[in-house]
Structures are given as C-alpha cells and as structure tokens.
Coordinates of C-alpha atoms and ligand atoms in Angstrom, one line a residue:
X139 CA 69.9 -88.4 18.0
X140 CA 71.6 -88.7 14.7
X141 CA 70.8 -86.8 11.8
X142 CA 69.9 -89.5 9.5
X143 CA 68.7 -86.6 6.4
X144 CA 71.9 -84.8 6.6
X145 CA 73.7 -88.2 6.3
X146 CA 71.3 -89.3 3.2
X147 CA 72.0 -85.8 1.5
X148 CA 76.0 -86.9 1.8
X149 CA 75.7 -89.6 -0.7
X150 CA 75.4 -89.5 -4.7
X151 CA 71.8 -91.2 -4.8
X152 CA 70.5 -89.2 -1.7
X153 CA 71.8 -85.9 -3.2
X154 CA 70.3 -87.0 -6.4
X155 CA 66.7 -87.4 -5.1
X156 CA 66.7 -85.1 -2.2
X157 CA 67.6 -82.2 -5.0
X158 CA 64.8 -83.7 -7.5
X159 CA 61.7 -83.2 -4.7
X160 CA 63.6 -79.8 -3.8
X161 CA 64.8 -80.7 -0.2
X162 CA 66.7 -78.9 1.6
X163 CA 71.1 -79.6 1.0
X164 CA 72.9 -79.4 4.3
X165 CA 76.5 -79.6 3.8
X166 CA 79.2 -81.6 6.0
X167 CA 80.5 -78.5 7.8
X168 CA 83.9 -78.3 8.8
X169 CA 84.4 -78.2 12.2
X170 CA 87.7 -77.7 14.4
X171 CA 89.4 -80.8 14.9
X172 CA 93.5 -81.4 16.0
X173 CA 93.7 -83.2 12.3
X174 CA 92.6 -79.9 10.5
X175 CA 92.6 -76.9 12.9
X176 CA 92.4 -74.4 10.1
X177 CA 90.3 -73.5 6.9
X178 CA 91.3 -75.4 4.0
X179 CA 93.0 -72.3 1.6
X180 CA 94.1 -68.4 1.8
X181 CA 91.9 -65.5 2.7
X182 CA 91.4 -63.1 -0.3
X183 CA 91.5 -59.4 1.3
X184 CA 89.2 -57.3 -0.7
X185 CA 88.1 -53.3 -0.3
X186 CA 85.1 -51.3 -1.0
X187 CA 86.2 -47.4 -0.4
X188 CA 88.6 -46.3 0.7
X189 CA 90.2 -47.4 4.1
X190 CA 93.1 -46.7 6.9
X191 CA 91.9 -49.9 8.9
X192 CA 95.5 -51.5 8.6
X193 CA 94.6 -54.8 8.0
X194 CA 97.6 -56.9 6.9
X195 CA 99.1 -57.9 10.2
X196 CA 96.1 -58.3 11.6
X197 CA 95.4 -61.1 8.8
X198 CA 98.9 -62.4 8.9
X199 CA 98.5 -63.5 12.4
X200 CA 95.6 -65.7 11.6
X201 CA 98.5 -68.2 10.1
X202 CA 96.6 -68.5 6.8
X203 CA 97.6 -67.5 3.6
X204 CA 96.3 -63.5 2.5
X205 CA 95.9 -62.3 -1.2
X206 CA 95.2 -59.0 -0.7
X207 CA 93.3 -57.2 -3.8
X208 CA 92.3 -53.6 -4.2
X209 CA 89.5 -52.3 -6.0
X210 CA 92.0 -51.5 -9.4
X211 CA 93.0 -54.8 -9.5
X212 CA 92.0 -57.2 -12.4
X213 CA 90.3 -60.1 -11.0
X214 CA 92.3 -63.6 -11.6
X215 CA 91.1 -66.5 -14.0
X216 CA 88.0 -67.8 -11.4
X217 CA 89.7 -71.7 -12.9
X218 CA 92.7 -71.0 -11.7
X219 CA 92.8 -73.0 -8.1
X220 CA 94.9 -70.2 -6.6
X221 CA 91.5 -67.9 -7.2
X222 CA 89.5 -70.4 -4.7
X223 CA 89.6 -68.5 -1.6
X224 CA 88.3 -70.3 1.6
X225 CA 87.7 -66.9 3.2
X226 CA 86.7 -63.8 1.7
X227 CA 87.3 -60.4 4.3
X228 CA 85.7 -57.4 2.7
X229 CA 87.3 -54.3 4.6
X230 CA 83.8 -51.7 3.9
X231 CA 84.8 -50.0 6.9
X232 CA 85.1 -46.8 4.4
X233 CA 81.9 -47.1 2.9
X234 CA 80.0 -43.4 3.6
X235 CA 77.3 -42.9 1.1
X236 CA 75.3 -45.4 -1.5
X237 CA 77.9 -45.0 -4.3
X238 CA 80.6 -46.3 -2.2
X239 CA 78.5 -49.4 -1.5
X240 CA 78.7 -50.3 -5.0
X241 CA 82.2 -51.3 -4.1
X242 CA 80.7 -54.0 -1.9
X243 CA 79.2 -55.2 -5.0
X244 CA 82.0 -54.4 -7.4
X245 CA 84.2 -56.8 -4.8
X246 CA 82.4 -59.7 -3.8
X247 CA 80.0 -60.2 -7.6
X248 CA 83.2 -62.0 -9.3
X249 CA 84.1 -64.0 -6.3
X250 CA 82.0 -65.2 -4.7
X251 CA 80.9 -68.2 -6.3
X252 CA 84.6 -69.4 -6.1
X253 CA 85.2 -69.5 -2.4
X254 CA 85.7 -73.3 -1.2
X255 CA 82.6 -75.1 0.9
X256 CA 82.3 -74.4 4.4
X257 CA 84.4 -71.0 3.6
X258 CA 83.8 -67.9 5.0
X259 CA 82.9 -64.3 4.2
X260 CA 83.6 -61.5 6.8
X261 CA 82.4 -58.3 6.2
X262 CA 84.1 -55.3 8.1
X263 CA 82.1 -52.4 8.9
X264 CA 82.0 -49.2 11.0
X265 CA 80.0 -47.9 13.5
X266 CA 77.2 -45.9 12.2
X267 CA 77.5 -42.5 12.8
X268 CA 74.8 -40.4 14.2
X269 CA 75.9 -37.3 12.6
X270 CA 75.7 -38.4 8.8
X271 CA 73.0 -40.0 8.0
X272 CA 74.3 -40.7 4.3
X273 CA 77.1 -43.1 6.5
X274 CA 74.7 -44.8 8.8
X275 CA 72.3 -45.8 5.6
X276 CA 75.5 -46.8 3.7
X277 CA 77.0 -48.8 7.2
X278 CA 73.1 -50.1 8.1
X279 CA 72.9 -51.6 4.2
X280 CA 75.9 -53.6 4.8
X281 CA 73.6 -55.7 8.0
X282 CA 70.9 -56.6 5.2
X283 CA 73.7 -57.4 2.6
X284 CA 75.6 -60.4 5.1
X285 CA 72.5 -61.1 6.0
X286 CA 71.1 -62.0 2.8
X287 CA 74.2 -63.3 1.4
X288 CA 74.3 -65.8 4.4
X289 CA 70.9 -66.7 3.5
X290 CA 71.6 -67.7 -0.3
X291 CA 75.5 -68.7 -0.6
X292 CA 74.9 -72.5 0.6
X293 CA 77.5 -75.6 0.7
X294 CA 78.5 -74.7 4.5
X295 CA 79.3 -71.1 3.9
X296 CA 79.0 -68.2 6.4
X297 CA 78.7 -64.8 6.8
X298 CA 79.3 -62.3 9.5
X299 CA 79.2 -58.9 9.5
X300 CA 81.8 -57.2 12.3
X301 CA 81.9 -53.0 12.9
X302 CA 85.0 -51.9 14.5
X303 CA 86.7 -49.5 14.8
X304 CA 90.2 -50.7 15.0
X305 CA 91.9 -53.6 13.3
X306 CA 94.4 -54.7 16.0
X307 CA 91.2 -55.0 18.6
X308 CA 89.4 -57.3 16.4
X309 CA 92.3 -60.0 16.0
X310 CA 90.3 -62.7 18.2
X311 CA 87.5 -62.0 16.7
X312 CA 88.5 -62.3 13.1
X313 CA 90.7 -65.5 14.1
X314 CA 87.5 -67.0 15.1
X315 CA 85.3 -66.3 12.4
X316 CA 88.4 -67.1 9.8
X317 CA 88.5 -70.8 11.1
X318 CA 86.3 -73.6 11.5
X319 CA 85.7 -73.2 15.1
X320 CA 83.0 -70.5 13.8
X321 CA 81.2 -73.3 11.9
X322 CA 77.7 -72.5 13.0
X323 CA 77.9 -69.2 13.3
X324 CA 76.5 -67.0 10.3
X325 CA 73.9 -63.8 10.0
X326 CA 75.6 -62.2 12.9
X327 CA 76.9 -58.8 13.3
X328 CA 79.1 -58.4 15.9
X329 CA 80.6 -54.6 17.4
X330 CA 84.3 -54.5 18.1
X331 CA 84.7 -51.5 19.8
X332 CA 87.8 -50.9 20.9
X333 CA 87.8 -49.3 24.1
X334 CA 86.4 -45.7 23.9
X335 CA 87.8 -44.7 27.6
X336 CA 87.0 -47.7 28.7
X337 CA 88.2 -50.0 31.2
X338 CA 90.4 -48.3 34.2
X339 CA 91.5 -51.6 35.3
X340 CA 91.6 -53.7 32.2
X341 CA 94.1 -56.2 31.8
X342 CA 97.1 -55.9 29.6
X343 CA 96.0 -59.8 28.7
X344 CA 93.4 -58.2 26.9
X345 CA 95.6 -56.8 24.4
X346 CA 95.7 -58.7 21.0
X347 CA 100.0 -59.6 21.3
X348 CA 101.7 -62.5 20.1
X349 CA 100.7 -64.8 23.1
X350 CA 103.2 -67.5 24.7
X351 CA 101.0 -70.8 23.4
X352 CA 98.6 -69.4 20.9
X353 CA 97.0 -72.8 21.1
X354 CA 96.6 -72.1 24.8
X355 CA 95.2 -69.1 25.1
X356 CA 93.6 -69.9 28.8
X357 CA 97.0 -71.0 29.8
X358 CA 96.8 -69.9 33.8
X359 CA 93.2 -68.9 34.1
X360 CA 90.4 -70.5 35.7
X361 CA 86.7 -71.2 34.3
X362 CA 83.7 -72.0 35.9
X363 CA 81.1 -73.5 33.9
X364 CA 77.3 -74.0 35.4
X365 CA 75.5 -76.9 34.4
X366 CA 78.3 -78.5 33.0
X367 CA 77.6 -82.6 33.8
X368 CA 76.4 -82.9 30.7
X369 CA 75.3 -81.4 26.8
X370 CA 76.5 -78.0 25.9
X371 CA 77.9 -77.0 29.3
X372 CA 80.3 -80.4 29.1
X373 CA 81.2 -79.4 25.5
X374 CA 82.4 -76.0 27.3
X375 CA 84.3 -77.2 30.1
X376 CA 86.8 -80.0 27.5
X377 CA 86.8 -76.7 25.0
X378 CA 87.7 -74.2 27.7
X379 CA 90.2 -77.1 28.9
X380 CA 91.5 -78.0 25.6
X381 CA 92.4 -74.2 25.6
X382 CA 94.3 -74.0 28.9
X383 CA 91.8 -73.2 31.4
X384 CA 91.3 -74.9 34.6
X385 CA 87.6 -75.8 35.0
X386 CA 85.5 -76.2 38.1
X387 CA 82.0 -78.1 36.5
X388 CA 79.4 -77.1 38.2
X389 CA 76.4 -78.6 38.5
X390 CA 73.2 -79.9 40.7
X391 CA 74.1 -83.0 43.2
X392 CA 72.1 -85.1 41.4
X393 CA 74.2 -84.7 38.8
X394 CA 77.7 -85.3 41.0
X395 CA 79.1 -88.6 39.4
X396 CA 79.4 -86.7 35.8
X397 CA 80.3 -83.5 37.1
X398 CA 83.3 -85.6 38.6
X399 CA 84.1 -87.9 35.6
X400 CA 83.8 -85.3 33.3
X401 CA 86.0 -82.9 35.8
X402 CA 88.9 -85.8 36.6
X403 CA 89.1 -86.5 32.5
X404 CA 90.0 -82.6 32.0
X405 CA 92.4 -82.0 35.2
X406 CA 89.5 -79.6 37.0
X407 CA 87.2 -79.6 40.1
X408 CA 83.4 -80.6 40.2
X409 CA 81.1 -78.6 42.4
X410 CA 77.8 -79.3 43.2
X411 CA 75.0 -77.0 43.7
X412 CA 71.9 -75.5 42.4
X413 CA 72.8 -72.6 41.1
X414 CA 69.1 -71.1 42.2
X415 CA 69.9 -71.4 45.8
X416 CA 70.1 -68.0 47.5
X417 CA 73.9 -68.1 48.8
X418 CA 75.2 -70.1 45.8
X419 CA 77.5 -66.7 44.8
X420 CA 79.2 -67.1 48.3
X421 CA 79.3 -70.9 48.0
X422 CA 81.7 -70.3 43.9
X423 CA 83.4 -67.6 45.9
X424 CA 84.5 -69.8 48.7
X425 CA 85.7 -72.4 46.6
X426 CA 87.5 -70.2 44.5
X427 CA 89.7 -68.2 47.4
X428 CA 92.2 -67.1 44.4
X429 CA 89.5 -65.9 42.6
X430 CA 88.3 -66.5 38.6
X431 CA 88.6 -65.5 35.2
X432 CA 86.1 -66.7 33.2
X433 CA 82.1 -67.4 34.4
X434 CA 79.9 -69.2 31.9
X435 CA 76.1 -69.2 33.2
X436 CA 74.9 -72.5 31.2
X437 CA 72.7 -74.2 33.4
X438 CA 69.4 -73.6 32.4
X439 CA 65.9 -75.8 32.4
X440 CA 62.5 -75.9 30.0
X441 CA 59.4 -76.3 31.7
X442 CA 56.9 -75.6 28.8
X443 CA 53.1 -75.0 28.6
X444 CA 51.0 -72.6 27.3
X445 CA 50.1 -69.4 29.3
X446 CA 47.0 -70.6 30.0
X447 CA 47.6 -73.9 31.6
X448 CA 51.0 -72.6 33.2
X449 CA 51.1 -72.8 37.5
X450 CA 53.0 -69.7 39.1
X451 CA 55.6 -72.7 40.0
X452 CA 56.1 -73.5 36.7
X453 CA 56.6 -69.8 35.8
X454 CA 59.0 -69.3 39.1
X455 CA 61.1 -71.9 38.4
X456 CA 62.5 -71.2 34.6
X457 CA 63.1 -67.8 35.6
X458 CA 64.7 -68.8 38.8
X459 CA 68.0 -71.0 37.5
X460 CA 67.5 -69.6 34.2
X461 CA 67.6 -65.7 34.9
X462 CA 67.7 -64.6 38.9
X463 CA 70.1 -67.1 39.6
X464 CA 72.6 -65.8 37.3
X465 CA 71.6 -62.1 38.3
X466 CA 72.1 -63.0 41.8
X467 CA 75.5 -65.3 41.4
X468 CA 77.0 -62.4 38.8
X469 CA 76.3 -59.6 41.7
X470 CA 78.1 -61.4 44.0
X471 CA 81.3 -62.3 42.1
X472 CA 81.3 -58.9 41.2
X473 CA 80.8 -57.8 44.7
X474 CA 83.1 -59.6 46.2
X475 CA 86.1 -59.0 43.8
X476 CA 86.1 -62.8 42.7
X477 CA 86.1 -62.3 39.0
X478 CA 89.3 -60.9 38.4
X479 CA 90.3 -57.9 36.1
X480 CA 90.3 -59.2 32.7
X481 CA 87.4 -61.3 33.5
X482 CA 85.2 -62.7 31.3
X483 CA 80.8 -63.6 32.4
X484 CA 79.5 -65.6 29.2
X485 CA 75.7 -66.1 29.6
X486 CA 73.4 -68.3 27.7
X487 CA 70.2 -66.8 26.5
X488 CA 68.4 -68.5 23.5
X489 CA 66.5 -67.7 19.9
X490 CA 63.6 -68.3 21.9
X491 CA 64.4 -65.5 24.0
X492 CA 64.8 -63.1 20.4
X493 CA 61.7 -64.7 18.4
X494 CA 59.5 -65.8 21.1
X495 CA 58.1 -69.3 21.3
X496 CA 54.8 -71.0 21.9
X497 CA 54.5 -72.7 24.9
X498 CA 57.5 -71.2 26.0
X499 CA 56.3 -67.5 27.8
X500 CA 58.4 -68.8 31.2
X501 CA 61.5 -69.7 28.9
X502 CA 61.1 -67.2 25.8
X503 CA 61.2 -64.4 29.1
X504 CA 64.1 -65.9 31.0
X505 CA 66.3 -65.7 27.7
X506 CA 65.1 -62.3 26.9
X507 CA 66.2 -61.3 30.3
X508 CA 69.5 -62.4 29.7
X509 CA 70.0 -60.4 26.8
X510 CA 68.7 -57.6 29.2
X511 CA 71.1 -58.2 31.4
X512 CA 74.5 -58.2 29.5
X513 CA 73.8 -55.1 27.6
X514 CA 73.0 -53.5 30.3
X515 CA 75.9 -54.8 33.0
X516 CA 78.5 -54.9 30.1
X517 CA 79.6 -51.4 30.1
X518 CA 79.8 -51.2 33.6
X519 CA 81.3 -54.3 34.4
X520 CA 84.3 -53.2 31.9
X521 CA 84.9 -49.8 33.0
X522 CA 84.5 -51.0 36.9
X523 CA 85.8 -54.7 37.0
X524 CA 87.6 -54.5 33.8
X525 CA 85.3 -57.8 33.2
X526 CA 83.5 -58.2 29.8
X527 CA 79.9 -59.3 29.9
X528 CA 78.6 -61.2 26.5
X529 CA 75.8 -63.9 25.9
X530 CA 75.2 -66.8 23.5
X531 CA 72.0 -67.6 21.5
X532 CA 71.9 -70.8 21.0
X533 CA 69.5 -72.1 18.3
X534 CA 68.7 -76.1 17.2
X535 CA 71.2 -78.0 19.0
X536 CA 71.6 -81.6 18.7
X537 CA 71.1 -82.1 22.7
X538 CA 68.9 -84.5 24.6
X539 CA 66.8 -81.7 25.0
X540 CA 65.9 -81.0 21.4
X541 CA 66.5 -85.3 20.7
X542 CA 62.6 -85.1 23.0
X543 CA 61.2 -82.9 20.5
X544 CA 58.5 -85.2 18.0
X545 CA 59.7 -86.0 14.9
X546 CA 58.1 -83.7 12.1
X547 CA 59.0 -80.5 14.9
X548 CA 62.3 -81.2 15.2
X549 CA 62.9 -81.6 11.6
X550 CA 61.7 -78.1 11.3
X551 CA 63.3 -77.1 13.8
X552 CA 67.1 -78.5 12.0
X553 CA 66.1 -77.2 8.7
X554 CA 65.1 -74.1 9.4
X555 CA 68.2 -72.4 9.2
X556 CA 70.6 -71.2 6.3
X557 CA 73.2 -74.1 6.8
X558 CA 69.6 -76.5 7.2
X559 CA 71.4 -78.6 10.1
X560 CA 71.6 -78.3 13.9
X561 CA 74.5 -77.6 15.4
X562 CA 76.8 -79.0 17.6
X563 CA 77.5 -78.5 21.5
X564 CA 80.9 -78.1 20.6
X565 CA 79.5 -74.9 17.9
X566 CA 78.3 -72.8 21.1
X567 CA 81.3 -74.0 23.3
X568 CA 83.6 -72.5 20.4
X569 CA 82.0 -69.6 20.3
X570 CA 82.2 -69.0 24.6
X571 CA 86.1 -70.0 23.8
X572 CA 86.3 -66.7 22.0
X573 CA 84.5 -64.6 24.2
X574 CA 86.5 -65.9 26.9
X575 CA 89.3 -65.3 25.5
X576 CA 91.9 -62.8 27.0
X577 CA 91.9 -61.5 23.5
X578 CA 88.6 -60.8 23.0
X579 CA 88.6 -57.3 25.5
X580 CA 86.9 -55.3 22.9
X581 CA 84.2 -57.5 22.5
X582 CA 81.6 -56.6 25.2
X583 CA 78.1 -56.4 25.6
X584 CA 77.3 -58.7 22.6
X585 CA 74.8 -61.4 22.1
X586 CA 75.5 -63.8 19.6
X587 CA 73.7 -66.2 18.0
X588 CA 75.1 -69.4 17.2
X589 CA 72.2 -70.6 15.1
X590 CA 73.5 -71.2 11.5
X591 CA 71.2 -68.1 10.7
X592 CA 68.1 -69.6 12.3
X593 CA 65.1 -68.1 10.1
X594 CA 63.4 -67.7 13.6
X595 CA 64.1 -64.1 15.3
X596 CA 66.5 -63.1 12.8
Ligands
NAD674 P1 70.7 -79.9 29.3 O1 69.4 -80.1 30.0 O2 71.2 -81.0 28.5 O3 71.8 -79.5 30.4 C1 71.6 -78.6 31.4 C2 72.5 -78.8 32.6 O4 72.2 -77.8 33.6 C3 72.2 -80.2 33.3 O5 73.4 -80.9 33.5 C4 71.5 -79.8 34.5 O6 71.7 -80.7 35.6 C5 72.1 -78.4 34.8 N1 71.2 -77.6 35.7 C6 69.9 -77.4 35.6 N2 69.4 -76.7 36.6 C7 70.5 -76.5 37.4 C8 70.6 -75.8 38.6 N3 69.6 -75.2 39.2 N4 71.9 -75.7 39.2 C9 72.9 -76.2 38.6 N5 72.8 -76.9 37.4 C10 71.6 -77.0 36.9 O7 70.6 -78.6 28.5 P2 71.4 -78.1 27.2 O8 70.7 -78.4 26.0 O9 72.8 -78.5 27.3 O10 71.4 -76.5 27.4 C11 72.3 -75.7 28.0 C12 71.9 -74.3 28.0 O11 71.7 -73.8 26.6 C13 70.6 -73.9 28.7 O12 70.7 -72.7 29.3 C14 69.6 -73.9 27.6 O13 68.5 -73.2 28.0 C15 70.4 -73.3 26.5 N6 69.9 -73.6 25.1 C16 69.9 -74.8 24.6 C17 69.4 -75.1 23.3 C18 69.4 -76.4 22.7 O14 69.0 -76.5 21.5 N7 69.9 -77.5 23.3 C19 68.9 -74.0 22.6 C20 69.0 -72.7 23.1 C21 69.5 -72.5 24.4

C-alpha cells in the first residue's frame, strides 16, 4: 500500500499545507540504488578529545570524499558548498569526563545544520569503562546525545552511535552507515568490539582487507533465508544475491511456486518446509552437504488477540515458527558443523518484542526471545564456531502485513518515528547484508533496530 501522505508532502502545495496544520514532513530518503550507490558529497571527520583511533584509512576505503578537521581548526564559510557535508563522523572515542564532552558540542553546534538531506551523522564512542565512572558518564551521555539529535535533525537524516574499540574492525560497519543502504536505520548504538580473545577458529574473511569485488562481498558463500517467498525475506534473498551470495529460499509448500520464481530469477535453490517441524535442522543440513555461510531466520507469523481471549494454540504457534523453531534449527546447524567458520545466523526479532504490544503477548514474547537468544548464543557461537550471532528489529514496514492494519492505526504506526515514514523491505535486507557480511566479524551479539528511530521501545 502506497504512502499517499509522504507523496502529498513531496509537492510545493502539499508541503505548503501539511507544514501550516503542523503535520508531520517525511523526506524522500535516499536509498541504494545501481544509479547512485553512494551518498551524495564528502564525509567531514571531526574530534572531540583527544584520540589514537587512526581513522583515515578506515574513511578512505568508504570511496567518499574525507575533510578531516580537528578541534583547532577554524570552521569554513557554512555558504560555501564545499562546507555541506553528507556525512558527519564524530571520532569521541576520547571523551573521559564531562569537560571533554563539550567537544561533542564544540564539533557538531557549527555544522550541523549544513549537512545535505538524507546525510548522515556517526558518532564514535568507546566502551564504557567499569573502573572510571567519570568515563562511563561521559561515554553513556554520548547514547542520549545521537539519540536526541536523531530525534530533532529531520529532512532524512540519521544518527548512529557506534563504540569500538578499533578503527580497522569497524570498516563494514562505518561503510554501511556512511551510505544509503543505512537509510532507515537511526537511534542505534551499535558495539564493535574487536575480538577480545575471541574466536579460535575465526575466519581470515572476517578481517576488514581490500576484498577481490568489493561490490561482491558474498562472492562464493551461500545464504539461506527462511520465509523468503515473499515481503522482507524476498527483499533478503535478491540483496544477499545482488551481493554475491548463492541463496536457497526457503519457505512453507504452500508457498513453493514463489519460492521457485523468486529462487530461478536470482540463480539459487527453493526449499520447502515449515520451519517449525521437528527435524527441519536435519532437512537444511541435508540439502546443504557443503555446508553454509550465512542463516537468516525471517519466517515468522502474527496471530494477535488479547491475553484474555487467546487459546493455548494460538499462544503455541507464534512461539513455535517464530522462536523454538529457530532455537531448534540454529542447534542443529551448529551441531552438526553446517554453518561454517566465518558464519554468519541473522535473526529477526521485532520493536514489539522491545516495547511490548497490545494484543500481541504471543508475538511481543516470541521477539523478545530472540533478542534472548542472540546475546546469549553470540559469544559462544564466535569463540566455538567462529560464527557471529546478530538480530534485526524491524519496525513499520510497508508489507502486506502492516498494508491489513485499519487506516488511522497504521498511520500512526508510519509516523511515529523520527524519519515519520515506514520503511522498506529492502531497509531491513540492507541492514542483514551487513551483518552478513564477511566483514562485519566484530559485530556480534547485536540487535538492531531498523525502525527510523521508532518512538515505540526506544
Ligand atoms: P510476511 O507474512 O509477508 O512473510 C512471512 C513469510 O514467512 C511468508 O512467506 C510465510 O509463508 C513464511 N513462513 C511463515 N511461517 C513459516 C514456516 N513455519 N516455515 C517456513 N516459512 C514460513 O511477513 P513480513 O512482514 O515479510 O515479516 C518477515 C519477518 O519480519 C517476520 O519474522 C516478522 O515477524 C518480522 N517483522 C515484520 C515487520 C513488518 O512491519 N512487516 C515488523 C517487525 C518484524
């Protein structure tokens, strides 16, 4: 279902009126496309104290433009076009006590109102350390900053908040959120943590060098995507493809004739099965005899009603394909050595599962369970499988699902977010493209939300 608002608010007389009753102002987002794969202008590197992260190459191998500043710098003429940054990447990875953080403001106050639409502001921090309390404030204030700025800055802008330790393990990462492939993503705050004695096994592939098709990353590897006939799990399976993988779709038998379409159009298998049945882990592993490299549990179903008027059935079911289905499937990959070192299990939770929804106890618990799940599994899977372990949180997206919702909800439910649209299928299959990526090692154990900075479960 179209969004006829956001298309009213895109011309002259719609913007006119819309602003005059105080409407919400969605903006066109950009959004990856083969005619304009990258952001539209440089990256303006800014500091706030002092730092040894060793940015630059890191930067440079994004492809787009960097200005790097430091905090002695005079600031440019904000007229001058030059000065319109499409990305801003504030290194705060030094920041230790509450004077430091007024470099945070000292950087970003006299830009920020000149980076381009649909830009992007990255903020780097570090982990907060237990021992200094003066550091963890300082590191902690930096999560209600992004969070606030991504909450005001408008016209399509995001902003992300990322703690690492280590510049050269945050290169996927920071390629993703500097490009338009993030478009939907905003609010987050994602840890980077570069291997801490981690992973016995892991893959040199997880390293972040100069790969052989950088368009490709997936060149070689194989994905399996669960309920991927149709909506967001399609939009995974071209994604993954268009990035080199070989996909099997998975999905129900019902569902066989677009599980095959969609698989023939992108070179892959279809395979059909319900994911909740007990042996479906041996029934993937058997089909995949040489084993896989990325899982991405999508397949999952609503069956709503208030506690009160909810069967046992109806409980049993959600949770079945929605959490102990991929419990059970994940085990026995794991178990049986399909997923391959320098695997990569993407799971799909939900902001239902983070804020809770009426008439959704059955769903709201299935979601939280995932989220359960990968932080627990995640460090173990790594140091034991050399296999990374990461969810996605979807929020409004423009599926047939949400298209059921009545009218006046659903229009809540689009606006009520910081970019006041719904996103895209192709917004939460970006964001499993990174986590699958071969680059994306040091991400682990994260759940992020691709929501636009839903104001639910924030
Ligand atoms: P959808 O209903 O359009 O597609 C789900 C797919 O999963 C279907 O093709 C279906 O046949 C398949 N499936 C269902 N049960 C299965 C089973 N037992 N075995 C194998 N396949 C099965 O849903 P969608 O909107 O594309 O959502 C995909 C995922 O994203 C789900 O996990 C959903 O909970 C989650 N999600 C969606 C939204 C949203 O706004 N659309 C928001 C948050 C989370």
């Amino acid at each position: 279902m179209a969004d006829r608002y956001l298309s009213l608010t895109g011309t002259a007389p719609g913007r006119f009126l819309t602003r005059r009753l105080g409407l919400p102002q969605p903006a066109a987002l950009h959004r990856w496309s083969p005619d304009r794969p990258a952001l539209d202008g440089p990256v303006l590197h800014l500091t706030a104290g002092p730092s040894s992260l060793g940015l630059a190459p890191v930067l440079a191998r994004t492809g787009l433009t960097v200005t790097t500043r430091r905090p002695e710098d005079t600031v440019g003429d904000p007229a001058d076009s030059s000065a319109r940054p499409a990305a801003v990447v504030l290194d705060a990875t030094g920041v230790r006590d509450v004077d430091t953080l007024a470099g945070v403001h000292a950087a970003l106050h006299p830009v920020v109102r000149s980076v381009a639409p649909s830009g992007r502001i990255v903020v780097l921090g570090a982990p907060l350390d237990p021992a200094d309390h003066h550091q963890s404030a300082a590191q902690q204030a930096l999560e209600g900053f992004t969070r606030s700025l991504g909450k005001e800055i408008g016209g399509g802008r995001t902003v992300n908040l990322v703690r690492l330790t280590e510049a050269g393990a945050a290169g996927s990462t920071l390629r993703f959120l500097l490009s338009p492939r993030s478009a939907y993503v905003s609010g987050q705050v994602i840890d980077v943590l570069a291997a801490a004695g981690s992973a016995p096994q892991a893959d040199a592939r997880q390293a972040d060098a100069p790969q052989a098709d950088p368009g490709r990353p997936l060149a070689g590897r194989t994905a399996l995507v669960t309920g991927a006939a149709r909506g967001i799990g399609a939009a995974v399976a071209e994604t993954l493809a268009r990035d080199g993988a070989r996909v099997v779709v998975l999905d129900v038998p019902q569902a066989e004739q677009d599980a095959r379409s969609l698989a023939d159009r992108l070179g892959g298998t279809a395979l059909t099965l319900d994911v909740a049945a007990a042996d479906a882990g041996e029934r993937i592993a058997a089909e995949l005899p040489d084993g896989l490299d990325v899982l991405v549990h999508n397949a999952g179903v609503t069956r709503d009603r208030r506690l009160v008027n909810m069967p046992a059935e109806r409980w049993s079911s959600v949770l079945d394909v929605n959490l102990a289905s991929v419990l059970r499937t994940t085990d026995a990959l794991l178990a049986k050595g399909t997923l391959r070192p320098g695997g990569r299990i993407v799971a799909t939770a939900s902001i239902a599962g983070l804020a809770g929804n009426a008439g959704q106890t059955n769903y709201g618990a299935s979601k939280a369970g995932i989220v359960g799940l990968v932080r627990s599994l995640a460090p173990r899977a790594l140091a034991e499988h050399g296999v990374t372990v990461n969810a996605v949180a979807p929020g409004f997206i423009e599926t047939r699902m949400t298209a059921a919702i009545p009218l006046f909800l659903r229009e809540a439910g689009r606006r009520m977010n910081s970019l006041a649209q719904g996103g895209l299928p192709v917004d939460v299959a970006e964001t499993t493209a990174w986590l699958a990526d071969p680059a994306s090692g040091a991400v682990n154990g994260q759940v992020v939300r691709v929501c636009g900075q839903s104001l639910l479960g924030a």
